[in-house]
mmCIF file with all atom_site columns, C-alpha atoms in Angstrom:
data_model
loop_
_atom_site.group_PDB
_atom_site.id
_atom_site.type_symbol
_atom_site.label_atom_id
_atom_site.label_alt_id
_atom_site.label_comp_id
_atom_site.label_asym_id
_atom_site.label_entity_id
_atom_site.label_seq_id
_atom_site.pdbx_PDB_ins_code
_atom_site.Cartn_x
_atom_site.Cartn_y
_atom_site.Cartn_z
_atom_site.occupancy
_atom_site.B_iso_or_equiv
_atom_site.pdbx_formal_charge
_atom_site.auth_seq_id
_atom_site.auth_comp_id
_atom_site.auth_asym_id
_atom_site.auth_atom_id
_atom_site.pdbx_PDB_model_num
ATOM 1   C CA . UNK A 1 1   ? 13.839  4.650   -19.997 1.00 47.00 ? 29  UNK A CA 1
ATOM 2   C CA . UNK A 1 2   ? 13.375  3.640   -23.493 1.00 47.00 ? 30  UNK A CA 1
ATOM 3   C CA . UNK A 1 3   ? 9.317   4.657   -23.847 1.00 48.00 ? 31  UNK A CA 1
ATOM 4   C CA . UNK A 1 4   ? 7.927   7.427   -25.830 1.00 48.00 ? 32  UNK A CA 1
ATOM 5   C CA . UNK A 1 5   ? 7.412   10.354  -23.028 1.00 48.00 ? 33  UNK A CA 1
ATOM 6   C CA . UNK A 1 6   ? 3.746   10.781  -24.750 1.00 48.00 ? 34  UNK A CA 1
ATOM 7   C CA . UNK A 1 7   ? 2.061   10.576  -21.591 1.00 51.00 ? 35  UNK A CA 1
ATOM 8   C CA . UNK A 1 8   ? -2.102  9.501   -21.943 1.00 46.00 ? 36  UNK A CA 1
ATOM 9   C CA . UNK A 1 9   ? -4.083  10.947  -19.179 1.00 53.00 ? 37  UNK A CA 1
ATOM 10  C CA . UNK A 1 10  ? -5.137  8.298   -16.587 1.00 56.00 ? 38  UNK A CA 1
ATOM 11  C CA . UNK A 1 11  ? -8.480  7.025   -16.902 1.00 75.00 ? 39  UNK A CA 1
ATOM 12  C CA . UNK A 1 12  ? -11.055 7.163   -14.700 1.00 82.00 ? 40  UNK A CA 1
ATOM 13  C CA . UNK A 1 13  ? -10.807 3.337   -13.934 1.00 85.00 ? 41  UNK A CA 1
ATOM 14  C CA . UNK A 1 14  ? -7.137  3.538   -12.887 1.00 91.00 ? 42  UNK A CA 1
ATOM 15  C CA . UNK A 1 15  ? -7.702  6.788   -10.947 1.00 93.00 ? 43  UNK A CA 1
ATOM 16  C CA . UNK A 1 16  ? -10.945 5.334   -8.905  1.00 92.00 ? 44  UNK A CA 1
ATOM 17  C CA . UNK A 1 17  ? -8.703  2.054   -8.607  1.00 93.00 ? 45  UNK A CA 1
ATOM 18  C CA . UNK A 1 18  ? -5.780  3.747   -7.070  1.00 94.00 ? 46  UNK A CA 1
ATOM 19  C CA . UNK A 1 19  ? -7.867  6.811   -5.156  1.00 92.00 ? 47  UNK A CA 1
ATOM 20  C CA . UNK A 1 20  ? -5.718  9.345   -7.335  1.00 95.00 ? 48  UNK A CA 1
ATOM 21  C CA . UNK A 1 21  ? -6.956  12.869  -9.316  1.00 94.00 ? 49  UNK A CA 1
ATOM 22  C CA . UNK A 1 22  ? -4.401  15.157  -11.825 1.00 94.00 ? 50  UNK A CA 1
ATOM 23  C CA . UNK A 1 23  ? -3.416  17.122  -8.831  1.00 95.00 ? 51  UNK A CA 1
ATOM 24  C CA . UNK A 1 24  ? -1.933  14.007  -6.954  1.00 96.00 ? 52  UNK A CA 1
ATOM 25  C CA . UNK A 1 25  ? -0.506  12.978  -10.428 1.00 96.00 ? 53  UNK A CA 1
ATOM 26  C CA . UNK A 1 26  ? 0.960   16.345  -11.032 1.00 96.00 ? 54  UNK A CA 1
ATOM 27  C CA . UNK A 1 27  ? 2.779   16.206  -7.834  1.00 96.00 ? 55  UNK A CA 1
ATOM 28  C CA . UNK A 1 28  ? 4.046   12.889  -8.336  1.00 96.00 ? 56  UNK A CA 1
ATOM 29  C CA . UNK A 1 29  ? 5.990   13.853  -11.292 1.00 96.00 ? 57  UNK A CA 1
ATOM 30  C CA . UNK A 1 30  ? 7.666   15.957  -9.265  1.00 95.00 ? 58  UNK A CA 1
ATOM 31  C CA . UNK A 1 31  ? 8.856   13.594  -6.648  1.00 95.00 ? 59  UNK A CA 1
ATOM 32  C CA . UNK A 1 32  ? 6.507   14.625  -4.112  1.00 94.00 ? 60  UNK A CA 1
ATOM 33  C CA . UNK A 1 33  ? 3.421   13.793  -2.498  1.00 94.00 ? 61  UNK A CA 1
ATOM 34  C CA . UNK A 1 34  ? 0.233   15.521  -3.115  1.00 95.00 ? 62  UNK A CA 1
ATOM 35  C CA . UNK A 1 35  ? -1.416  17.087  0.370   1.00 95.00 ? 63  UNK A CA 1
ATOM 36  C CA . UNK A 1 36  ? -4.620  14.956  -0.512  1.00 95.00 ? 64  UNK A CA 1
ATOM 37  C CA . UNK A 1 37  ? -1.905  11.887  -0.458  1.00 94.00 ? 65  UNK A CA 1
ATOM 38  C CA . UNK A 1 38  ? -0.174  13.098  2.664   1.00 91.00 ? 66  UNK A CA 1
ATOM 39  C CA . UNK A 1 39  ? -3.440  13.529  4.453   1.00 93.00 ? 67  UNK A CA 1
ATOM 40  C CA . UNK A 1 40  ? -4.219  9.647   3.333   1.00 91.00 ? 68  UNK A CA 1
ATOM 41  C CA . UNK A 1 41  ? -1.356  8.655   4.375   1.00 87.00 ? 69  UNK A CA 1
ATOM 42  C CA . UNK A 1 42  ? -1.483  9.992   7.853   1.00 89.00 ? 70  UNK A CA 1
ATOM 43  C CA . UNK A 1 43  ? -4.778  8.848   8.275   1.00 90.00 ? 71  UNK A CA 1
ATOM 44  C CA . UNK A 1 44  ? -3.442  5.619   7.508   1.00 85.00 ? 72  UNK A CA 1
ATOM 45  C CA . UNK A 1 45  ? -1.155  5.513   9.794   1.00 82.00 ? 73  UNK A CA 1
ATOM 46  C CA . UNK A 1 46  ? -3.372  7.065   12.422  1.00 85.00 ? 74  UNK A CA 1
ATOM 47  C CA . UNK A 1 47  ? -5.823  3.972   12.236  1.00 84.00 ? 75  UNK A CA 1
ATOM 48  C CA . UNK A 1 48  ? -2.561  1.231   12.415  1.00 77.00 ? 76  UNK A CA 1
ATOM 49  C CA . UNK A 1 49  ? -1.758  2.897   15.509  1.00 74.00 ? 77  UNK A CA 1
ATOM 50  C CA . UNK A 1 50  ? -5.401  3.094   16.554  1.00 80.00 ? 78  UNK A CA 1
ATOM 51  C CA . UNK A 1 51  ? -5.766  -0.752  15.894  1.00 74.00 ? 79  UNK A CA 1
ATOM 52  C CA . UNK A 1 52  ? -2.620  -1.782  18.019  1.00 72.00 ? 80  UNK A CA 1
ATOM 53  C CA . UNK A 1 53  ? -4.114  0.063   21.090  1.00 74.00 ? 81  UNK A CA 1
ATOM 54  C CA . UNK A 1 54  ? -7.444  -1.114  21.005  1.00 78.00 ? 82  UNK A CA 1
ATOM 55  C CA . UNK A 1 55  ? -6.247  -4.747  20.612  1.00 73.00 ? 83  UNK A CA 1
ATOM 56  C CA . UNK A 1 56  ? -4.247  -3.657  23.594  1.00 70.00 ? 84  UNK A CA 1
ATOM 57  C CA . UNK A 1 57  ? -6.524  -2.920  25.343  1.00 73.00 ? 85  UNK A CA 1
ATOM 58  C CA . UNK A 1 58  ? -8.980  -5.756  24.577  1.00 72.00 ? 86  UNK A CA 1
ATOM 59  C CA . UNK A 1 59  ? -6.484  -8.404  25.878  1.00 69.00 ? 87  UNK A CA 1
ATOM 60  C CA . UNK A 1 60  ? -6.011  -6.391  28.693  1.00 68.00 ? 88  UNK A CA 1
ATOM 61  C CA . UNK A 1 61  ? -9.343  -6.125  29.613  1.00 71.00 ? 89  UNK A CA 1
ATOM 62  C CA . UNK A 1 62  ? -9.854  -9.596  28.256  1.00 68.00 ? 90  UNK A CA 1
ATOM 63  C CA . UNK A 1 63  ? -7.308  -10.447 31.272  1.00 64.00 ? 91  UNK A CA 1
ATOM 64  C CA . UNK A 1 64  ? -8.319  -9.150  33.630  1.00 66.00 ? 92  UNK A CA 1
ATOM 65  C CA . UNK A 1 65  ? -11.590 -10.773 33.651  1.00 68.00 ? 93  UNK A CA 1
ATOM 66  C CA . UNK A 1 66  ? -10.190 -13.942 33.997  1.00 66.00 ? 94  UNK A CA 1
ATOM 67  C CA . UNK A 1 67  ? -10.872 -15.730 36.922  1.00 65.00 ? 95  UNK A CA 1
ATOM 68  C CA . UNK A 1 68  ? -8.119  -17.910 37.952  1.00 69.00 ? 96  UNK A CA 1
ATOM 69  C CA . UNK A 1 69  ? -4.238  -16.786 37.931  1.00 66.00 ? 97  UNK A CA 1
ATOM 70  C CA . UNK A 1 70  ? -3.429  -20.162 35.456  1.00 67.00 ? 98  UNK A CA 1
ATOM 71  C CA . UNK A 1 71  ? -5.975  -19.510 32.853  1.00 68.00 ? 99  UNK A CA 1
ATOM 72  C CA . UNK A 1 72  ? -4.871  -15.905 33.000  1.00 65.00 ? 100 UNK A CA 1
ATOM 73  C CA . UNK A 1 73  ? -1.416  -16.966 32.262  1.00 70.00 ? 101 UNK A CA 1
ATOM 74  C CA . UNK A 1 74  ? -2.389  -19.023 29.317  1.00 71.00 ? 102 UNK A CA 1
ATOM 75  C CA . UNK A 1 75  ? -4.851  -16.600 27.737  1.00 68.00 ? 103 UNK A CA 1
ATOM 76  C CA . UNK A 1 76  ? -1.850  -14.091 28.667  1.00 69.00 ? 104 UNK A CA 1
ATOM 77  C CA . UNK A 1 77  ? 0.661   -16.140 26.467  1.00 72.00 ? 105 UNK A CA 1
ATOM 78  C CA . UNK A 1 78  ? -1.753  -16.890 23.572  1.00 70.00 ? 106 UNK A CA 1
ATOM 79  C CA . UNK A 1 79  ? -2.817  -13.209 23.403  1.00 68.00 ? 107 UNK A CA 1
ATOM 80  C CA . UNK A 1 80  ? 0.730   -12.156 23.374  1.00 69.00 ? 108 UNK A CA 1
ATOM 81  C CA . UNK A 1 81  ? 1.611   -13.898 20.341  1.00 71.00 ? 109 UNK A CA 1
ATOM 82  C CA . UNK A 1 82  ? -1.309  -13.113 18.354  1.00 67.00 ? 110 UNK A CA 1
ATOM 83  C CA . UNK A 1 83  ? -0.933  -9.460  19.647  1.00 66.00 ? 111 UNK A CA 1
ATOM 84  C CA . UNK A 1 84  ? 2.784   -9.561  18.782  1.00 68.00 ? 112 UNK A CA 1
ATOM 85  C CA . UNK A 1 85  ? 2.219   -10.728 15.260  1.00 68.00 ? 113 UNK A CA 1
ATOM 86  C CA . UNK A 1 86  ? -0.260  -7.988  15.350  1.00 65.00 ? 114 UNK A CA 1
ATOM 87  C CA . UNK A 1 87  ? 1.730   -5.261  16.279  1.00 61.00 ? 115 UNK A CA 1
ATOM 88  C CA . UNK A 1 88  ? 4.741   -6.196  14.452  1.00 65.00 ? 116 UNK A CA 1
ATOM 89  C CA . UNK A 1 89  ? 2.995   -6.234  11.088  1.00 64.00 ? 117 UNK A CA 1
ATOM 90  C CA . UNK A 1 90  ? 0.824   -3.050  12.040  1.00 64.00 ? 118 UNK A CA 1
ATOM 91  C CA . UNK A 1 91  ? 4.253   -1.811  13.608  1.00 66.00 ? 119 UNK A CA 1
ATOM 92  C CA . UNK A 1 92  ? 6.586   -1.926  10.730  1.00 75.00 ? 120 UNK A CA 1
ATOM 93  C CA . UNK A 1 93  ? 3.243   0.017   8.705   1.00 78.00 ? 121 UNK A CA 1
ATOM 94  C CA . UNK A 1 94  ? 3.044   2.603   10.960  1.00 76.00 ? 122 UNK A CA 1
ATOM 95  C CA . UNK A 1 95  ? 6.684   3.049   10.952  1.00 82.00 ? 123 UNK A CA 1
ATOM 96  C CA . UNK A 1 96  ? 7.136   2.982   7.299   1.00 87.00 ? 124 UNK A CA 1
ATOM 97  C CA . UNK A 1 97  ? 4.219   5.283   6.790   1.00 84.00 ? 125 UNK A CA 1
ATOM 98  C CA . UNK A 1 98  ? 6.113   7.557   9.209   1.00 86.00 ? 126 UNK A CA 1
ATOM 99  C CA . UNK A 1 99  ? 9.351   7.289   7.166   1.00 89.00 ? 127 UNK A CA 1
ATOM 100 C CA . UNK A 1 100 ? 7.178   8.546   4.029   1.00 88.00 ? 128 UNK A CA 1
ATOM 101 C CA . UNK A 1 101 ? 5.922   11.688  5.380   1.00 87.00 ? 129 UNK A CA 1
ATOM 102 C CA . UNK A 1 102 ? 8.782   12.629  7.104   1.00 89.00 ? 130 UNK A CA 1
ATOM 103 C CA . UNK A 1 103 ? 10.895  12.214  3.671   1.00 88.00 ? 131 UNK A CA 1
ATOM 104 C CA . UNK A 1 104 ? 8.501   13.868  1.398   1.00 86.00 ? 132 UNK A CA 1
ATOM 105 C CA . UNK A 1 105 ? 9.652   11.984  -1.691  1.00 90.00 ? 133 UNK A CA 1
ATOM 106 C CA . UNK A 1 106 ? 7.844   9.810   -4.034  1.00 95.00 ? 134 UNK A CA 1
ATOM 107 C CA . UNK A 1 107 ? 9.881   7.080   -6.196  1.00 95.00 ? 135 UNK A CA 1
ATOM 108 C CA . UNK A 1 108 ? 8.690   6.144   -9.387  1.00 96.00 ? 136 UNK A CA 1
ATOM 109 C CA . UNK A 1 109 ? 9.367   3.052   -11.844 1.00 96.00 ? 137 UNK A CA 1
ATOM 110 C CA . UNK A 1 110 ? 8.843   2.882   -15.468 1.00 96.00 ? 138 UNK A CA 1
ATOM 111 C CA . UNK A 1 111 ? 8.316   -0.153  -17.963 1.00 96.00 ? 139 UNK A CA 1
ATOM 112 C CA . UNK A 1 112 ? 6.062   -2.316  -19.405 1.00 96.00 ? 140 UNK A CA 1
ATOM 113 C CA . UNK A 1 113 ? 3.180   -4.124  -16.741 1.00 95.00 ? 141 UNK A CA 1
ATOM 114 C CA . UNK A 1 114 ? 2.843   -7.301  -16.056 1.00 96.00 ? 142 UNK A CA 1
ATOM 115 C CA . UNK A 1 115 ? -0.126  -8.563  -14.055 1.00 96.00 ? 143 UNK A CA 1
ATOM 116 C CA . UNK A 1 116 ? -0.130  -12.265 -12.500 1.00 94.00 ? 144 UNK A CA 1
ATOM 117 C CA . UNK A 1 117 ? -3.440  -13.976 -10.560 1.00 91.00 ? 145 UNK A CA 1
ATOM 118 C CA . UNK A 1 118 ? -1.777  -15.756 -7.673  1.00 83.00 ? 146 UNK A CA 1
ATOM 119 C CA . UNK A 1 119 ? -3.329  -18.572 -6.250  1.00 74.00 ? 147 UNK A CA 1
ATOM 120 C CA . UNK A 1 120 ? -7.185  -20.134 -6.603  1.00 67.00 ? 148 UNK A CA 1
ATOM 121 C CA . UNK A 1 121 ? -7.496  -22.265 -3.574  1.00 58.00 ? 149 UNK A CA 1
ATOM 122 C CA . UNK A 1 122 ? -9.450  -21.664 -0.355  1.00 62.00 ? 150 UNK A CA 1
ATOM 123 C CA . UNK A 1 123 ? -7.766  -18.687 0.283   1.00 67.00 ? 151 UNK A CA 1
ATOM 124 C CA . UNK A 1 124 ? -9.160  -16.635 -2.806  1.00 80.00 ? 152 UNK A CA 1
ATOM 125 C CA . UNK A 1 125 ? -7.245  -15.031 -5.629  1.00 86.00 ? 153 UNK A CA 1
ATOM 126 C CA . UNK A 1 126 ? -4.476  -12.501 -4.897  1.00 90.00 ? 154 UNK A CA 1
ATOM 127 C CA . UNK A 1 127 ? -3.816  -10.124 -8.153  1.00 93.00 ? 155 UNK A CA 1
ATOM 128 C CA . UNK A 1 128 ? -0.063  -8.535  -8.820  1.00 93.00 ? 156 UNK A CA 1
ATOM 129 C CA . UNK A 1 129 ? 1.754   -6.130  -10.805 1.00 95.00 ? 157 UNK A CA 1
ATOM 130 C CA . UNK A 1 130 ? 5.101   -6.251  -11.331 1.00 95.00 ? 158 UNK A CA 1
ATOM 131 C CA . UNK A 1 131 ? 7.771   -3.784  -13.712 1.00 95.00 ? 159 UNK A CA 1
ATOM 132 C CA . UNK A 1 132 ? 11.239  -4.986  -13.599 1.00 91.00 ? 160 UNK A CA 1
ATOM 133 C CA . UNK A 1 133 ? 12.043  -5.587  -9.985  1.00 92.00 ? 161 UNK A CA 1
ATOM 134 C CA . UNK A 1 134 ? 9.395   -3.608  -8.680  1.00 94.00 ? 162 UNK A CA 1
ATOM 135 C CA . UNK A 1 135 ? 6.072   -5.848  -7.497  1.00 93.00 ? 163 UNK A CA 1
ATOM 136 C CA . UNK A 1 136 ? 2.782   -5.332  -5.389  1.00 94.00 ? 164 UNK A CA 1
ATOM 137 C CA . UNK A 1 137 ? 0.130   -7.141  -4.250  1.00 92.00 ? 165 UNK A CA 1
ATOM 138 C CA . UNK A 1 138 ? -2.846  -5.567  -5.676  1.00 93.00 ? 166 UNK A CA 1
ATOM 139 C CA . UNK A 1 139 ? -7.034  -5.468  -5.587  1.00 91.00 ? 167 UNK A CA 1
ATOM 140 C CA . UNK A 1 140 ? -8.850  -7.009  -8.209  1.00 91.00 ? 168 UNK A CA 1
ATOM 141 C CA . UNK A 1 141 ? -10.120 -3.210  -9.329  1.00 91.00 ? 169 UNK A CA 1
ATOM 142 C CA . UNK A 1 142 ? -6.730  -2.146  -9.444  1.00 93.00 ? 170 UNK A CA 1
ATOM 143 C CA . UNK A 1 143 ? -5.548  -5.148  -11.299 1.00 94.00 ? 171 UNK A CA 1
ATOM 144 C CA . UNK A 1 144 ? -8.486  -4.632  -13.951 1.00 93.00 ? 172 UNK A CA 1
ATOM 145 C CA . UNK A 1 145 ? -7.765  -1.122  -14.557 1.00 94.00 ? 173 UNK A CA 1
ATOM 146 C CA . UNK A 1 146 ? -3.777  -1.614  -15.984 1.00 94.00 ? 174 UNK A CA 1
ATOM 147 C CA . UNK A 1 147 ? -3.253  -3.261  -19.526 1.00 93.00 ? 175 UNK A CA 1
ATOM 148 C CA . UNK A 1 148 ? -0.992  -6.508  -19.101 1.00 94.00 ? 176 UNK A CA 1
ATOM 149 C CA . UNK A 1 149 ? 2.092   -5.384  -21.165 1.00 94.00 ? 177 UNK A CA 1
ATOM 150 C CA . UNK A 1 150 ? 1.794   -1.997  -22.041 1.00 95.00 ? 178 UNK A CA 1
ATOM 151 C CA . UNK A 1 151 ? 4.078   0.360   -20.620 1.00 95.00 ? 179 UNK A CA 1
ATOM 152 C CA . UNK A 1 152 ? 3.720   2.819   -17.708 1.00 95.00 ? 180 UNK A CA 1
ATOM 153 C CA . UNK A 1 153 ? 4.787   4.822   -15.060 1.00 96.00 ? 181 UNK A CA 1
ATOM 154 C CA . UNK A 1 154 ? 4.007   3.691   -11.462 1.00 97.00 ? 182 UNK A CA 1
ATOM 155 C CA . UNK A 1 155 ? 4.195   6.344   -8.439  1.00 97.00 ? 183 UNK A CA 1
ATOM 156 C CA . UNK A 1 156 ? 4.731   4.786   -5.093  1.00 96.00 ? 184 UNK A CA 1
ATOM 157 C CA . UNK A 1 157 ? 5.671   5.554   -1.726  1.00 93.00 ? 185 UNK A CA 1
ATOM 158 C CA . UNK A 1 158 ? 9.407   4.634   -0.924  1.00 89.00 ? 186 UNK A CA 1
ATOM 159 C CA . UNK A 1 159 ? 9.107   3.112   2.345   1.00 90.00 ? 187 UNK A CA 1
ATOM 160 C CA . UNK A 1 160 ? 5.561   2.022   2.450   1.00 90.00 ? 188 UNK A CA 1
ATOM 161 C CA . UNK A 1 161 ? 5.738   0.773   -1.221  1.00 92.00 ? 189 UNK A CA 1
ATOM 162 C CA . UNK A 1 162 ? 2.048   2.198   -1.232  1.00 93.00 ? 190 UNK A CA 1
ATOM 163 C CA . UNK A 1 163 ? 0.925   2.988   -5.061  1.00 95.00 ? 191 UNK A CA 1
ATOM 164 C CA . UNK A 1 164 ? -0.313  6.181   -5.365  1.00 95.00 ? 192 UNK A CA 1
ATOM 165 C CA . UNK A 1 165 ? -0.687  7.062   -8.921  1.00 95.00 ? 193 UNK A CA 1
ATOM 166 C CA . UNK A 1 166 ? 0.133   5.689   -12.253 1.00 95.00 ? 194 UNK A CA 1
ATOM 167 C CA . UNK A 1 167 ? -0.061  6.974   -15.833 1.00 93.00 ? 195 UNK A CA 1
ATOM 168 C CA . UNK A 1 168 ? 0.287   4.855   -18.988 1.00 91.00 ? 196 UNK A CA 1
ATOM 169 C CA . UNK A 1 169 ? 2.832   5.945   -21.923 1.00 89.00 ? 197 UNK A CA 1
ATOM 170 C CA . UNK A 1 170 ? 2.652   5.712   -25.349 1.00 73.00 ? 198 UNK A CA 1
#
């Protein structure tokens, strides 16, 4: 892009903020994931799919405790649609996180950060980082570690849009 290629080693406060070491970052340059990152990854996806069956499971059991066939029907219903909003979100996650390690490949975006604090009200404060097009919802750890403005290099995962490393430029 149009940033010096002086690359500044990460510091600790973005690599403890994102979970990344050189070795992950070193891989990332190359378009690839890290084995430490894979194995995150999967066990990431491991646990969505984990979740979805023991909610499963819950309203099933949930059901069949029930004693009459109407309030059965109703709980049935109401436990479908919260399990279906469930599923779908933890759905898409797992299937995205699939699509990652199948592909192997790590995209990366360079530019200048910019961090935004969504939102004050009664559901708490949601941080963001954005470079050109590119934008995710972040912790407030993560948030603190970037500079607002100065220019860097964000690795993420193409279909899960997970970060998983980032390194600031001179």
């Amino acid at each position: 892009m149009f940033f010096d290629k002086d690359k500044v080693k990460p510091g600790a406060s973005l690599m403890d903020a994102l979970n990344f070491d050189e070795t992950d970052l070193d891989y990332n340059r190359q378009g690839e994931f890290s084995p430490a990152q894979q194995q995150r990854l999967f066990q990431r996806q491991q646990l969505t799919l984990t979740y979805s069956i023991i909610l499963s499971g819950v309203l099933l059991f949930a059901i069949l405790l029930i004693p009459t066939a109407r309030q059965a029907i109703i709980f049935l219903f109401a436990g479908m649609g919260v399990a279906g909003y469930f599923l779908f979100t933890n759905g898409s996650e797992w299937v995205s996180l699939s699509r990652d390690l199948k592909q192997g490949k790590v995209k990366q975006v360079e530019g200048r950060i910019r961090l935004d604090v969504e939102g004050q009200g009664k559901n708490g404060v949601a941080y963001s980082v954005r470079i050109d097009q590119e934008y995710w919802k972040i912790n407030k750890d993560t948030f603190l570690a970037f500079k607002n403005e100065d220019p860097y290099i964000i690795y993420f995962a193409s279909h899960s849009r997970k970060i998983l490393s980032a390194e600031w430029l001179r």
